[in-house]
Amino acid sequence: MANKAGPQRPNGTAQAKICQFKLVLLGESAVGKSSLVLRFVKGQFHEYQESTIGAAFLTQTVCLDDTTVKFEIWDTAGQERYHSLAPMYYRGAQAAIVVYDVTNQDTFGRAKTWVKELQRQASPNIVIALAGNKADLANKRCVEYEEAQAYAEENGLLFMETSAKTGTNVNEIFLAIAKKLPKSETIGGSGSGQGRRLVESDTTAKTSTSCCK
Amino acid sequence: MAQSRFSKIDEYGFERPDDFDYQTYETFMSQYLQILARRSKKWTTLMKSEQALKKKRILKSYIRKGIPNEYREKVWLHVSGANEAKIKHGVDLYKKMVASTHDTTLVEAIRIDLPRTFPDNIFFNSSDEHQEMLFRVLIAYAHHNKKVGYCQGMNYIAGLILLVTKNEDSTFWLLKALVENILPDYYSPTMDGLLTDIDTVSELVRLKYPEVSKHVAELGLPWPVITTKWFICIYCEVLPTETVLRIWDCLFNEGSKIVFRVALTIIGLHISEILSTTQFSEMNDCLKKIVKGPPTVHCHNFTQSIFKVPGKLTTKVINRIRETVSQERKQKKD
């Protein structure tokens, strides 16, 4: 199944590398974890996304130059009492997106707690991204961009403000993670152009291919 | 898609998904309507008798064949012990709890989930009325049982009971019966009962379907991933709605062993599909698919199957496994 993801190269030239990574989404209830995944995987948005019970699993593939990065995405339940189940999802994860809601200060506090937990308990090389979601609700903003950015820098996290509703920075944050993840061989030259994104979701019936720059 | 005589909205107000299998449903309904008519007649006769709800053996057999929707509220309240609890705690407990002062954190937690509960159900998405009814049930219960408070998942359970009974007071008492008497400690902050039952079902699968158990372990799909939602929502939002209600009929009457019977039946009816998966993600997709497939849509056959497919399964055996796995978990923690 995985070899469908990479472009085929004829005449014995090396096939594109395929890397598979486990990524987990963590964050307070209703900050938009499932919405970010839905936007990334299916390009959709529901104003009222059903609350996730337990966890949901989806996959999505992005292409970076000659490397195909397949994300196995674990979308978790946000309510505090589901916390005891979380380690099962972030155990062995190579990447995490910790999400907060820019209109709710408490969710930013909770995001920091998640970051701390990941730094303590998850794989030591885990790539952590911080996503300030609901950035489209600028007039309700409670968490300043600068504050979150400073925190992210201090802790060595990727950081973006995102909007699952408008799609702003959703692909970008996944792509940034894909770039930062260690591939088994280094990809030639850092900053090598824009990532091409191949949409190939094998959890949905629809399979389409599109490229964005 | 062929023209269907079934509308886009089901009888409980749920919009059917775009990929809804009308053909399977039509085949099923053509048989099921006759069964419903027959059962309805039988139940009407039974319920005329003063002693109807006291005849435990007859009642059990009737319930396994499905309670007609018009009697569900009454029968559920009786067999679940909700009526007794009502006498014990006072019939106006619900009103009192609604009128009491409410904790703002709880109010917020519940309010966040209201528009996210059945957003594809016309009763919940067309006006605030159902959402407000659901809010009152959940906030009243959270204050009545402070140890549990509010746990995500209870919104779906109370929401579906509300769609069946259309009565807040009954929904409150039935939710209380489920959370406190029927299901063992699923919703408390530690979710101990849930963790125990997840380990228990894993052990039961190992005993009943060792090849499935082995395959699940080999592909590395943890049981909590598969079963958390099954148990927390008691199959609501997992299996088709009519099937869920048929399961709940038995659950209210016979207790939590039904939850295991259903899990084992879902697996037992789909062994070859599960075993044919070769990857973790494929197995995960397979498990999501089979819960919506023809064998579960046919709620009457499915409900009959839960008493056949897994074979013998007594509460005594389940409780023994619960005891063992819960001790093992505690030892691991220490």
XYZ file of C-alpha atoms in Angstrom:
547
model
C 0.000 0.000 0.000
C 2.718 2.446 0.932
C 4.534 2.165 -2.372
C 1.531 3.682 -4.119
C 2.384 6.930 -2.420
C 5.651 7.682 -4.110
C 6.096 8.614 -7.738
C 7.465 5.711 -9.764
C 10.775 6.219 -11.401
C 11.529 4.086 -14.400
C 14.857 2.719 -15.591
C 16.166 1.646 -12.277
C 16.727 5.102 -10.848
C 16.207 5.247 -7.146
C 12.583 5.399 -6.116
C 11.391 8.264 -4.022
C 11.967 7.704 -0.370
C 8.920 7.034 1.710
C 8.953 7.951 5.348
C 6.157 7.152 7.715
C 5.672 9.137 10.874
C 3.330 8.924 13.803
C 1.865 12.295 14.747
C -0.398 12.999 17.696
C -2.688 15.985 18.320
C -3.100 17.123 21.886
C -4.870 20.028 23.526
C -7.875 21.124 25.531
C -11.382 20.184 24.537
C -12.909 22.151 21.621
C -9.740 23.965 20.531
C -10.072 22.469 17.059
C -7.871 19.365 16.972
C -10.310 17.302 14.927
C -11.070 20.290 12.708
C -7.386 20.762 11.891
C -7.132 17.099 10.929
C -10.319 17.214 8.885
C -9.065 20.272 7.012
C -5.662 18.698 6.410
C -6.913 15.265 5.378
C -10.179 16.034 3.586
C -10.087 19.775 3.015
C -13.366 20.144 4.884
C -14.633 22.147 7.812
C -17.704 21.685 9.976
C -18.763 24.573 12.170
C -19.827 22.030 14.783
C -17.411 19.162 14.815
C -18.536 16.238 16.986
C -16.500 15.826 20.148
C -13.907 13.065 19.822
C -14.338 10.186 22.237
C -11.173 8.203 22.804
C -9.211 8.928 19.667
C -9.532 8.989 15.909
C -6.955 7.759 13.443
C -6.378 9.125 9.952
C -3.558 9.202 7.462
C -2.333 11.805 5.029
C 0.679 12.034 2.798
C 2.772 15.032 1.862
C 5.542 15.166 -0.695
C 8.737 16.971 0.041
C 11.058 17.044 -2.935
C 12.059 13.411 -3.369
C 10.610 12.242 -0.095
C 7.077 11.146 0.531
C 6.070 11.688 4.098
C 3.138 9.680 5.280
C 1.574 10.890 8.501
C -0.301 8.506 10.721
C -2.371 10.975 12.642
C -3.795 10.338 16.077
C -6.457 12.812 17.032
C -7.190 12.572 20.753
C -10.036 13.494 23.090
C -9.428 16.798 24.870
C -11.289 16.418 28.124
C -9.024 16.160 31.122
C -10.297 12.791 32.261
C -9.251 11.155 29.013
C -5.712 12.167 29.924
C -4.894 8.733 31.326
C -5.333 7.296 27.821
C -3.093 9.904 26.136
C 0.313 8.286 26.732
C -0.786 5.372 24.568
C -1.208 7.788 21.683
C 1.935 9.856 22.069
C 4.135 6.896 22.938
C 6.408 6.331 19.967
C 5.129 9.440 18.172
C 7.742 11.267 16.123
C 5.683 14.440 15.982
C 3.027 16.222 17.975
C 0.830 19.222 17.366
C -0.230 20.833 20.598
C -3.258 22.961 19.893
C -4.764 25.882 21.779
C -7.538 28.314 20.972
C -6.303 31.906 20.498
C -9.595 33.155 21.967
C -9.165 31.265 25.227
C -6.240 31.877 27.593
C -6.884 28.703 29.627
C -6.333 26.536 26.593
C -2.897 28.105 26.124
C -2.038 27.188 29.704
C -3.191 23.656 29.051
C -1.081 23.539 25.881
C 2.009 24.410 27.935
C 1.216 21.522 30.272
C 1.014 19.179 27.294
C 4.343 20.440 25.979
C 5.941 19.790 29.362
C 4.479 16.315 29.501
C 5.739 15.522 26.010
C 9.204 16.823 26.808
C 9.289 14.601 29.865
C 7.531 11.479 28.678
C 7.528 11.242 24.892
C 10.380 10.179 22.605
C 13.346 12.492 23.179
C 13.545 13.501 19.503
C 9.862 14.247 19.070
C 9.139 17.266 16.879
C 6.593 19.428 18.639
C 4.543 22.096 16.914
C 2.353 24.591 18.721
C -0.795 25.631 16.865
C -2.796 28.680 17.928
C -6.044 27.752 16.245
C -9.162 29.833 15.493
C -6.920 32.656 14.241
C -9.846 33.820 12.096
C -11.580 35.034 15.270
C -9.245 38.029 15.562
C -11.732 40.199 17.428
C -11.988 37.649 20.233
C -8.267 37.069 20.588
C -6.970 36.539 24.145
C -3.572 34.997 23.480
C -1.153 37.364 21.728
C 0.905 36.042 18.855
C 4.119 37.380 20.384
C 3.475 35.686 23.695
C 2.992 32.277 22.092
C 5.897 32.761 19.736
C 8.244 33.672 22.566
C 7.110 30.597 24.469
C 7.613 28.394 21.400
C 11.088 29.771 20.794
C 12.109 29.201 24.393
C 11.024 25.595 24.108
C 12.258 24.871 20.627
C 8.803 24.337 19.162
C 7.524 25.064 15.701
C 4.799 27.660 15.966
C 2.002 28.875 13.759
C -1.360 30.442 14.228
C -3.853 28.417 12.239
C -7.465 28.461 11.195
C -9.130 25.163 10.396
C -12.107 27.225 9.272
C -10.326 29.230 6.573
C -7.516 26.742 6.048
C -4.846 29.266 6.959
C -1.555 27.585 7.858
C -3.099 24.137 8.180
C -1.141 22.447 5.396
C 1.777 24.664 6.282
C 2.108 23.436 9.835
C 2.077 19.795 8.756
C 4.559 20.599 6.016
C 6.847 22.409 8.446
C 6.775 19.340 10.661
C 7.513 17.080 7.694
C 10.534 19.231 6.849
C 11.853 19.127 10.372
C 11.446 15.409 10.847
C 14.667 13.487 10.460
C 14.620 11.366 7.287
C 16.871 8.348 7.267
C 19.114 10.135 4.730
C 19.359 13.878 4.678
C 17.447 15.483 1.885
C 19.699 17.487 -0.367
C 20.195 21.124 0.562
C 18.110 22.698 3.232
C 15.462 25.190 2.216
C 15.142 23.395 -1.094
C 12.085 24.976 -2.600
C 8.480 24.522 -1.667
C 6.999 21.196 -0.738
C 4.693 19.634 -3.221
C 1.742 18.132 -1.640
C 0.225 14.960 -2.880
C -3.144 14.319 -1.409
C -3.576 10.644 -0.900
C -5.757 9.768 1.956
C -6.298 6.080 2.350
C -8.782 6.345 5.125
C -11.368 7.874 2.847
C -12.989 6.412 -0.196
C -12.123 9.434 -2.276
C -8.623 9.543 -3.556
C -7.615 12.598 -5.420
C -4.310 13.978 -6.434
C -3.599 17.618 -6.364
C -0.564 19.724 -6.016
C -0.246 22.963 -4.243
C 2.903 24.953 -4.228
C -27.931 5.997 -6.463
C -31.251 4.313 -7.011
C -34.319 6.134 -5.844
C -35.111 5.143 -2.315
C -38.411 5.301 -0.542
C -36.486 6.223 2.566
C -35.857 9.872 3.239
C -32.514 11.486 3.960
C -33.595 11.725 7.605
C -34.154 8.661 9.752
C -36.948 8.191 12.274
C -34.867 9.651 15.100
C -34.000 12.784 13.168
C -30.496 11.778 12.030
C -29.453 12.775 8.543
C -28.307 9.715 6.697
C -24.697 10.047 5.563
C -23.893 10.538 1.865
C -22.499 7.031 1.636
C -25.572 5.499 3.291
C -26.249 2.053 1.871
C -29.927 2.380 0.898
C -29.968 -1.009 -0.769
C -28.942 -2.913 2.352
C -31.325 -0.810 4.367
C -34.273 -1.458 2.071
C -33.684 -5.196 2.119
C -33.503 -5.096 5.877
C -36.530 -2.842 6.354
C -38.761 -4.961 4.158
C -38.297 -7.752 6.683
C -38.040 -5.615 9.780
C -41.340 -3.783 9.291
C -43.167 -7.083 9.606
C -41.249 -7.950 12.733
C -42.034 -4.529 14.194
C -45.732 -4.937 13.477
C -45.777 -8.373 15.101
C -43.845 -7.240 18.146
C -45.984 -4.163 18.543
C -49.122 -6.274 18.679
C -47.592 -8.654 21.219
C -46.381 -5.818 23.403
C -49.727 -4.051 23.327
C -51.369 -7.221 24.637
C -48.691 -7.687 27.268
C -48.823 -4.109 28.486
C -52.581 -4.306 29.004
C -51.944 -6.724 31.825
C -51.500 -5.105 35.232
C -48.690 -7.491 36.035
C -46.941 -6.979 32.701
C -43.694 -5.629 34.077
C -43.504 -8.175 36.872
C -43.296 -11.211 34.646
C -39.538 -11.242 34.501
C -39.017 -14.231 32.231
C -41.583 -13.225 29.651
C -40.330 -9.688 29.813
C -36.743 -10.765 29.183
C -37.695 -12.691 26.077
C -39.885 -9.835 24.852
C -37.144 -7.282 25.470
C -34.556 -9.304 23.568
C -36.882 -9.167 20.583
C -37.120 -5.404 20.849
C -39.250 -2.926 22.762
C -41.542 -0.909 20.496
C -40.554 2.730 20.625
C -43.798 3.797 22.288
C -43.058 1.564 25.304
C -39.330 2.135 25.535
C -39.461 4.920 28.108
C -41.807 3.046 30.425
C -39.997 -0.277 30.180
C -36.512 1.216 30.440
C -37.518 3.164 33.574
C -38.877 0.005 35.118
C -36.213 -2.574 34.321
C -33.223 -0.257 34.864
C -34.205 0.460 38.455
C -34.774 4.128 37.603
C -38.294 4.052 39.017
C -37.038 2.642 42.301
C -34.320 5.254 42.497
C -36.917 7.917 41.896
C -38.869 6.746 44.941
C -35.713 6.563 47.016
C -34.327 9.995 46.093
C -37.635 11.817 45.684
C -39.531 12.387 42.496
C -38.629 16.067 42.344
C -34.861 15.483 42.493
C -34.409 16.462 38.860
C -36.279 19.729 39.270
C -34.274 20.534 42.373
C -30.989 19.875 40.621
C -31.951 22.029 37.663
C -32.894 24.845 40.012
C -29.746 24.594 42.161
C -26.776 26.920 41.740
C -24.470 25.617 39.066
C -20.717 25.470 39.010
C -19.411 27.662 36.181
C -16.666 25.236 35.092
C -19.245 22.489 34.656
C -21.620 24.816 32.853
C -18.838 25.758 30.458
C -17.721 22.169 29.840
C -21.258 21.083 29.035
C -22.114 24.178 26.988
C -19.080 23.614 24.751
C -20.373 20.177 23.843
C -24.022 21.097 23.165
C -23.685 22.220 19.545
C -21.244 19.341 19.028
C -23.771 16.707 20.087
C -25.504 15.170 17.073
C -24.899 18.151 14.766
C -26.454 16.028 12.022
C -29.709 15.503 13.901
C -32.579 17.790 12.962
C -33.897 17.985 16.513
C -30.537 19.103 17.841
C -29.489 21.394 15.018
C -32.726 23.128 14.085
C -33.472 24.985 17.313
C -32.039 25.415 20.794
C -34.857 23.488 22.426
C -33.237 20.047 22.433
C -29.821 21.472 23.242
C -31.308 23.259 26.261
C -33.120 20.109 27.393
C -29.843 18.228 27.100
C -28.043 20.976 28.997
C -30.481 20.770 31.892
C -30.202 16.968 32.085
C -26.403 17.022 32.046
C -25.966 19.916 34.469
C -28.544 18.425 36.844
C -26.785 15.096 36.763
C -23.328 16.627 37.164
C -24.501 18.319 40.349
C -26.357 15.313 41.617
C -23.302 13.091 41.160
C -20.374 15.368 41.870
C -17.893 12.515 41.806
C -18.629 11.931 38.129
C -19.600 15.436 37.141
C -19.600 15.595 33.369
C -17.694 13.232 31.111
C -17.679 13.612 27.341
C -19.715 10.772 25.940
C -22.532 11.298 28.435
C -23.789 13.984 26.047
C -24.406 11.346 23.374
C -26.046 8.904 25.762
C -28.356 11.470 27.313
C -28.957 12.953 23.860
C -30.149 9.658 22.423
C -32.295 8.840 25.464
C -33.842 12.271 25.025
C -34.626 11.549 21.393
C -36.410 8.368 22.440
C -38.258 9.552 25.537
C -38.697 13.247 24.674
C -38.739 13.679 28.427
C -35.998 15.389 30.461
C -36.976 13.901 33.790
C -36.909 10.334 32.417
C -33.632 11.023 30.641
C -32.081 12.182 33.907
C -33.127 9.034 35.771
C -32.099 6.704 32.983
C -28.712 8.379 32.698
C -28.304 7.974 36.436
C -29.221 4.279 36.218
C -26.711 3.700 33.438
C -23.837 5.596 35.008
C -24.332 4.364 38.570
C -25.885 0.923 38.389
C -25.513 -0.592 34.979
C -22.047 0.439 33.826
C -19.203 0.092 36.299
C -17.449 3.408 36.863
C -16.815 4.369 33.237
C -17.223 8.101 33.630
C -15.462 9.025 36.869
C -12.297 11.132 36.573
C -10.003 8.083 36.762
C -12.186 6.065 34.346
C -11.132 2.950 36.259
C -14.152 0.921 35.251
C -13.572 1.746 31.606
C -9.905 0.735 31.733
C -10.873 -2.492 33.472
C -13.525 -3.318 30.901
C -11.164 -2.577 28.009
C -8.683 -5.072 29.466
C -11.556 -7.457 30.110
C -12.773 -7.397 26.528
C -9.219 -7.896 25.323
C -8.985 -10.984 27.535
C -12.382 -12.242 26.377
C -11.320 -11.925 22.747
C -8.168 -13.853 23.582
C -10.289 -16.644 25.049
C -13.019 -16.693 22.387
C -11.158 -15.660 19.242
C -7.465 -16.335 19.855
C -6.541 -15.820 16.187
C -8.074 -12.337 16.195
C -6.391 -11.500 19.464
C -3.047 -12.582 18.045
C -3.536 -10.629 14.834
C -4.552 -7.448 16.662
C -1.438 -7.755 18.818
C 0.774 -8.394 15.796
C -0.442 -5.335 13.948
C -0.063 -3.347 17.147
C -3.511 -1.843 17.414
C -4.166 -1.247 21.114
C -7.558 -2.368 22.415
C -8.371 1.016 23.941
C -8.164 2.510 20.460
C -10.767 0.062 19.259
C -13.100 0.002 22.220
C -13.015 3.303 24.146
C -15.809 4.820 22.080
C -17.733 1.538 21.949
C -17.910 1.479 25.743
C -18.124 5.172 26.622
C -20.950 5.814 24.170
C -22.364 2.290 24.616
C -22.213 1.956 20.826
C -24.094 5.192 20.168
C -22.339 6.964 17.259
C -20.712 3.603 16.505
C -23.459 1.204 15.420
C -26.616 2.206 13.516
C -29.134 3.968 15.786
C -31.844 1.299 15.690
C -29.245 -1.336 16.553
C -28.019 0.792 19.461
C -31.542 1.043 20.837
C -32.087 -2.690 20.557
C -28.845 -3.172 22.483
C -29.912 -0.650 25.096
C -33.206 -2.513 25.549
C -31.174 -5.533 26.666
C -28.605 -3.464 28.530
C -31.182 -1.758 30.748
C -32.697 -5.131 31.567
C -29.683 -7.424 31.775
C -26.772 -5.210 32.739
C -23.264 -4.536 31.541
C -22.457 -8.038 30.269
C -24.414 -6.978 27.183
C -21.632 -4.512 26.372
C -19.189 -7.439 26.092
C -21.615 -9.594 24.168
C -21.936 -6.848 21.586
C -18.176 -6.317 21.298
C -17.579 -10.044 20.892
C -20.359 -10.308 18.314
C -18.993 -7.447 16.223
C -15.667 -9.262 16.187
C -17.098 -12.779 15.903
C -19.176 -11.915 12.842
C -16.193 -10.408 11.038
C -13.260 -12.666 11.824
C -12.156 -13.186 8.242
C -12.324 -9.456 7.422
C -10.260 -8.611 10.476
C -7.726 -11.355 9.799
C -7.322 -10.291 6.168
C -5.943 -6.887 7.152
C -2.205 -6.617 6.874
C -1.514 -3.224 8.333
C -2.382 -1.347 11.431
C -4.214 1.420 9.552
C -6.050 -1.105 7.407
C -7.293 -2.905 10.490
C -8.404 0.372 12.008
C -10.381 1.171 8.830
C -11.813 -2.335 8.764
C -13.130 -1.976 12.307
C -14.732 1.347 11.425
C -16.348 -0.198 8.373
C -17.752 -3.372 9.886
C -19.722 -1.549 12.561
C -21.779 0.040 9.778
C -22.055 -3.015 7.545
C -25.126 -5.131 6.718
C -24.825 -7.504 9.735
C -25.137 -4.584 12.159
C -27.765 -2.716 10.130
C -30.014 -5.728 10.478
C -30.653 -4.907 14.116
C -33.038 -7.776 14.747
C -30.644 -10.484 13.602
C -27.772 -8.682 15.248
C -29.530 -8.549 18.607
C -30.327 -12.245 18.345
C -26.691 -12.897 17.452
C -25.324 -11.292 20.583
C -26.823 -14.170 22.555
C -25.478 -16.807 20.201
C -22.250 -15.763 18.543
C -20.034 -15.302 21.622
C -21.357 -18.481 23.236
C -21.608 -18.846 26.974
C -20.683 -15.743 28.917
C -21.774 -15.380 32.496
C -21.583 -12.346 34.731
C -19.576 -14.481 37.143
C -16.863 -15.124 34.560
C -16.820 -11.474 33.486
C -16.483 -10.303 37.064
C -13.642 -12.716 37.700
C -11.762 -11.382 34.689
C -12.509 -7.818 35.754
C -11.033 -8.558 39.159
C -7.869 -10.076 37.685
C -7.165 -7.422 35.074
C -7.875 -4.605 37.492
C -5.351 -6.059 39.964
C -2.798 -6.477 37.212
C -3.261 -2.845 36.241
C -2.781 -1.689 39.814
C 0.391 -3.747 40.130
C 1.770 -2.228 36.941
C 1.114 1.229 38.322
C 2.923 0.555 41.616
